[in-house]
C-alpha cells in the first residue's frame, strides 16, 4: 500500500521554489469554500488590491492566473499577439527563448535581439531593432533573468517600446518582491510574475497585470485568442469589476488563500524593506563567497540580489557537491542551465529564504565541502565575512 507523502525538511536556496513561510502553509490548510461564495469574492477583491500594491500599478486588469509563471507568460502573448504580427524579443538567457516559442506559436514572427548570457539586455540594440522593424507591435523582455542572475533596465526598455508604438511584455517572475517592480512608473503594458520565487508562496499561481493600452489591444483583436483558458475577456467575466462573477474555471481556492497571506505579509513588511532585506543578505553572501574564491557571473551593477549566479571553482565536482549539500545539510542550490550547465551554481535568496540564517548555513556548508574536495581555504573566513556585513 502506498502511504502518505511527507517531504523532507529542505532549505530551498535555488532558483525557485523558495522556502514557503509557515504562515502561508497554515493559510493553505484552511477549509475550502466555494469559488463563488460571497466570502471568497471578498478575498478575490482583496487579492486584486494587494497585487496592485505589489506591482505598483493602478491597472484594473490585475489578477492571479490559476497556473504557474509559465502560464502568465503565455497569457500575455496569446492575448496581445495575433497571427501575422511582428514581435521584438530580447534574449539574454533561458526565458527569452521561451518568449520566442510563445510568439511563434501565436503565428507571429519573432525578431530576436541577443545579448550574452550574464549581461543585461542592451537598450541600444533594442532601439535599433525597433527602428529596423516599424511593423513590430510588441517588445518582450525579461526583467530578472533567473538563468544568469542579470537585471535589465525595465524603465528604459518600456520607454523605448512606447516611443515606437509597441506594447511591452515584461517578465518579472523572479523580481516581484525582491527588487523594485514599478509597473506604472515604467509604463509597462503586460507584466507577469509567479508565486514561488520572491513571493515565497507555493508554486502554481501567476499574478499578471495589463495596462489600458494592452486591454484596448485585446478588445480590438480580429481573431479569437488561441487559448480558451487564458483568454482574458473570458477570465474577466469571473475576475473583473462589476461582473456577475460567472463561472469560467474553478479557482484554486486554497492556493489563493496562500497568495493572499503572502501579499499581506509583503504589505506589512513594506516593499522598500523587502528589497533592502534582499540587498543586505546578498551583500553578506557575496562577502562570504569572495572568501571562498567564488566569483559572480554578472557584474555588480546588474546583479540580482535574489539570484546569485556564481562560477564553480576549477577542480570542484558540481554534482557531488550539490548532492552532498542536499544529503548532509538538507540544502538545495540551483545548477546551471543551457550553456551555463556544469559551469555555475545559482544560489537563490528569495523571499522568506532571504535571511541571515540561510546565508550562514550555505557559506558554512560550502566551506566544509570545498575543503573536503581538496580546495585550500581559510576555513571560517567566509562565515566571518558575512557576519561582518550583518554587524
Ligand atoms: C521561474 C520563471 C518562469 C516560469 O515560472 P514557473 O512558475 O516555473 O512556470 C518564467 N520566467 C522566469 C524569469 C522565471 O524565473
Short mmCIF file of N, CA and C in Angstrom, two decimals, residues 18-21 24 50-51 53-55 172-178 193-202 205-207 258-267 271 274 277-278 306 350-353:
data_model
loop_
_atom_site.label_atom_id
_atom_site.label_comp_id
_atom_site.label_asym_id
_atom_site.label_seq_id
_atom_site.Cartn_x
_atom_site.Cartn_y
_atom_site.Cartn_z
N UNK A 18 11.13 28.72 -3.65
CA UNK A 18 11.88 29.13 -2.46
C UNK A 18 11.12 28.67 -1.22
N UNK A 19 11.80 28.75 -0.08
CA UNK A 19 11.15 28.33 1.18
C UNK A 19 9.82 29.04 1.34
N UNK A 20 8.82 28.30 1.72
CA UNK A 20 7.49 28.89 1.94
C UNK A 20 7.34 29.23 3.42
N UNK A 21 6.94 30.45 3.68
CA UNK A 21 6.70 30.91 5.05
C UNK A 21 5.64 30.00 5.70
N UNK A 24 2.08 30.86 5.43
CA UNK A 24 1.39 30.57 4.17
C UNK A 24 0.94 29.11 4.15
N UNK A 50 -4.18 43.86 -3.37
CA UNK A 50 -2.82 43.57 -2.88
C UNK A 50 -1.85 43.38 -4.06
N UNK A 51 -2.32 42.79 -5.15
CA UNK A 51 -1.44 42.63 -6.31
C UNK A 51 -1.12 43.99 -6.94
N UNK A 53 -0.82 46.68 -5.32
CA UNK A 53 0.21 47.22 -4.43
C UNK A 53 1.58 46.61 -4.77
N UNK A 54 1.63 45.29 -4.91
CA UNK A 54 2.91 44.62 -5.15
C UNK A 54 3.52 45.04 -6.49
N UNK A 55 2.67 45.16 -7.52
CA UNK A 55 3.13 45.55 -8.86
C UNK A 55 3.32 47.06 -8.98
N UNK A 172 8.49 39.49 -14.84
CA UNK A 172 9.02 39.84 -13.51
C UNK A 172 8.84 38.67 -12.55
N UNK A 173 8.95 37.45 -13.09
CA UNK A 173 8.71 36.27 -12.25
C UNK A 173 9.68 36.25 -11.08
N UNK A 174 10.96 36.50 -11.35
CA UNK A 174 11.94 36.45 -10.28
C UNK A 174 12.10 37.78 -9.56
N UNK A 175 11.63 38.87 -10.15
CA UNK A 175 11.84 40.17 -9.49
C UNK A 175 10.81 40.53 -8.44
N UNK A 176 9.53 40.19 -8.66
CA UNK A 176 8.46 40.72 -7.80
C UNK A 176 8.69 40.33 -6.33
N UNK A 177 8.78 41.35 -5.49
CA UNK A 177 9.01 41.14 -4.05
C UNK A 177 10.47 41.16 -3.66
N UNK A 178 11.38 41.05 -4.64
CA UNK A 178 12.81 41.01 -4.34
C UNK A 178 13.53 42.30 -4.70
N UNK A 193 4.16 37.50 -13.24
CA UNK A 193 5.09 37.02 -12.24
C UNK A 193 4.71 35.61 -11.82
N UNK A 194 5.27 35.16 -10.71
CA UNK A 194 4.99 33.82 -10.20
C UNK A 194 5.00 33.87 -8.69
N UNK A 195 4.37 32.88 -8.07
CA UNK A 195 4.26 32.91 -6.61
C UNK A 195 5.45 32.26 -5.91
N UNK A 196 6.25 31.50 -6.65
CA UNK A 196 7.20 30.61 -5.98
C UNK A 196 8.61 31.16 -5.89
N UNK A 197 8.81 32.41 -6.32
CA UNK A 197 10.18 32.96 -6.25
C UNK A 197 10.23 33.92 -5.06
N UNK A 198 10.28 35.23 -5.28
CA UNK A 198 10.41 36.13 -4.12
C UNK A 198 9.11 36.34 -3.35
N UNK A 199 8.00 35.82 -3.84
CA UNK A 199 6.78 35.89 -3.04
C UNK A 199 6.72 34.73 -2.04
N UNK A 200 7.62 33.74 -2.22
CA UNK A 200 7.73 32.64 -1.24
C UNK A 200 6.44 31.92 -0.95
N UNK A 201 5.62 31.80 -1.95
CA UNK A 201 4.36 31.09 -1.80
C UNK A 201 4.55 29.74 -2.47
N UNK A 202 3.60 28.84 -2.31
CA UNK A 202 3.70 27.58 -3.03
C UNK A 202 3.63 27.86 -4.54
N UNK A 205 0.71 29.69 -9.11
CA UNK A 205 -0.13 30.85 -9.43
C UNK A 205 0.74 31.89 -10.13
N UNK A 206 0.14 32.60 -11.07
CA UNK A 206 0.89 33.64 -11.79
C UNK A 206 0.15 34.98 -11.75
N UNK A 207 0.59 35.91 -10.90
CA UNK A 207 -0.01 37.25 -10.92
C UNK A 207 0.32 37.95 -12.25
N UNK A 258 -3.25 31.16 0.12
CA UNK A 258 -1.81 31.30 0.30
C UNK A 258 -1.29 32.58 -0.33
N UNK A 259 -1.75 32.88 -1.54
CA UNK A 259 -1.31 34.11 -2.20
C UNK A 259 -1.73 35.34 -1.39
N UNK A 260 -2.96 35.33 -0.90
CA UNK A 260 -3.44 36.44 -0.09
C UNK A 260 -2.54 36.62 1.14
N UNK A 261 -2.21 35.52 1.80
CA UNK A 261 -1.39 35.60 3.02
C UNK A 261 0.00 36.17 2.70
N UNK A 262 0.58 35.71 1.59
CA UNK A 262 1.93 36.18 1.27
C UNK A 262 1.91 37.68 0.95
N UNK A 263 0.83 38.15 0.33
CA UNK A 263 0.74 39.57 -0.01
C UNK A 263 0.46 40.41 1.24
N UNK A 264 -0.28 39.84 2.19
CA UNK A 264 -0.50 40.52 3.47
C UNK A 264 0.85 40.69 4.20
N UNK A 265 1.68 39.63 4.13
CA UNK A 265 3.00 39.69 4.77
C UNK A 265 3.88 40.74 4.08
N UNK A 266 3.82 40.77 2.76
CA UNK A 266 4.63 41.74 2.00
C UNK A 266 4.19 43.17 2.32
N UNK A 267 2.86 43.36 2.43
CA UNK A 267 2.33 44.68 2.74
C UNK A 267 2.80 45.13 4.13
N UNK A 271 7.33 47.27 0.68
CA UNK A 271 8.13 46.90 -0.49
C UNK A 271 9.60 47.28 -0.31
N UNK A 274 11.41 45.05 2.02
CA UNK A 274 11.66 43.73 1.42
C UNK A 274 12.87 43.80 0.47
N UNK A 277 16.06 44.11 2.48
CA UNK A 277 16.43 42.82 3.09
C UNK A 277 17.12 41.94 2.05
N UNK A 278 16.57 41.88 0.85
CA UNK A 278 17.22 41.08 -0.20
C UNK A 278 18.63 41.61 -0.49
N UNK A 306 18.59 38.41 -5.39
CA UNK A 306 17.83 37.20 -5.06
C UNK A 306 18.31 35.98 -5.84
N UNK A 350 15.61 34.16 -2.02
CA UNK A 350 14.34 34.68 -2.48
C UNK A 350 13.31 34.72 -1.36
N UNK A 351 12.69 35.87 -1.20
CA UNK A 351 11.56 35.99 -0.29
C UNK A 351 11.91 35.56 1.13
N UNK A 352 11.09 34.65 1.65
CA UNK A 352 11.26 34.17 3.02
C UNK A 352 12.64 33.52 3.21
N UNK A 353 13.20 32.97 2.14
CA UNK A 353 14.51 32.31 2.23
C UNK A 353 15.66 33.30 2.28
#
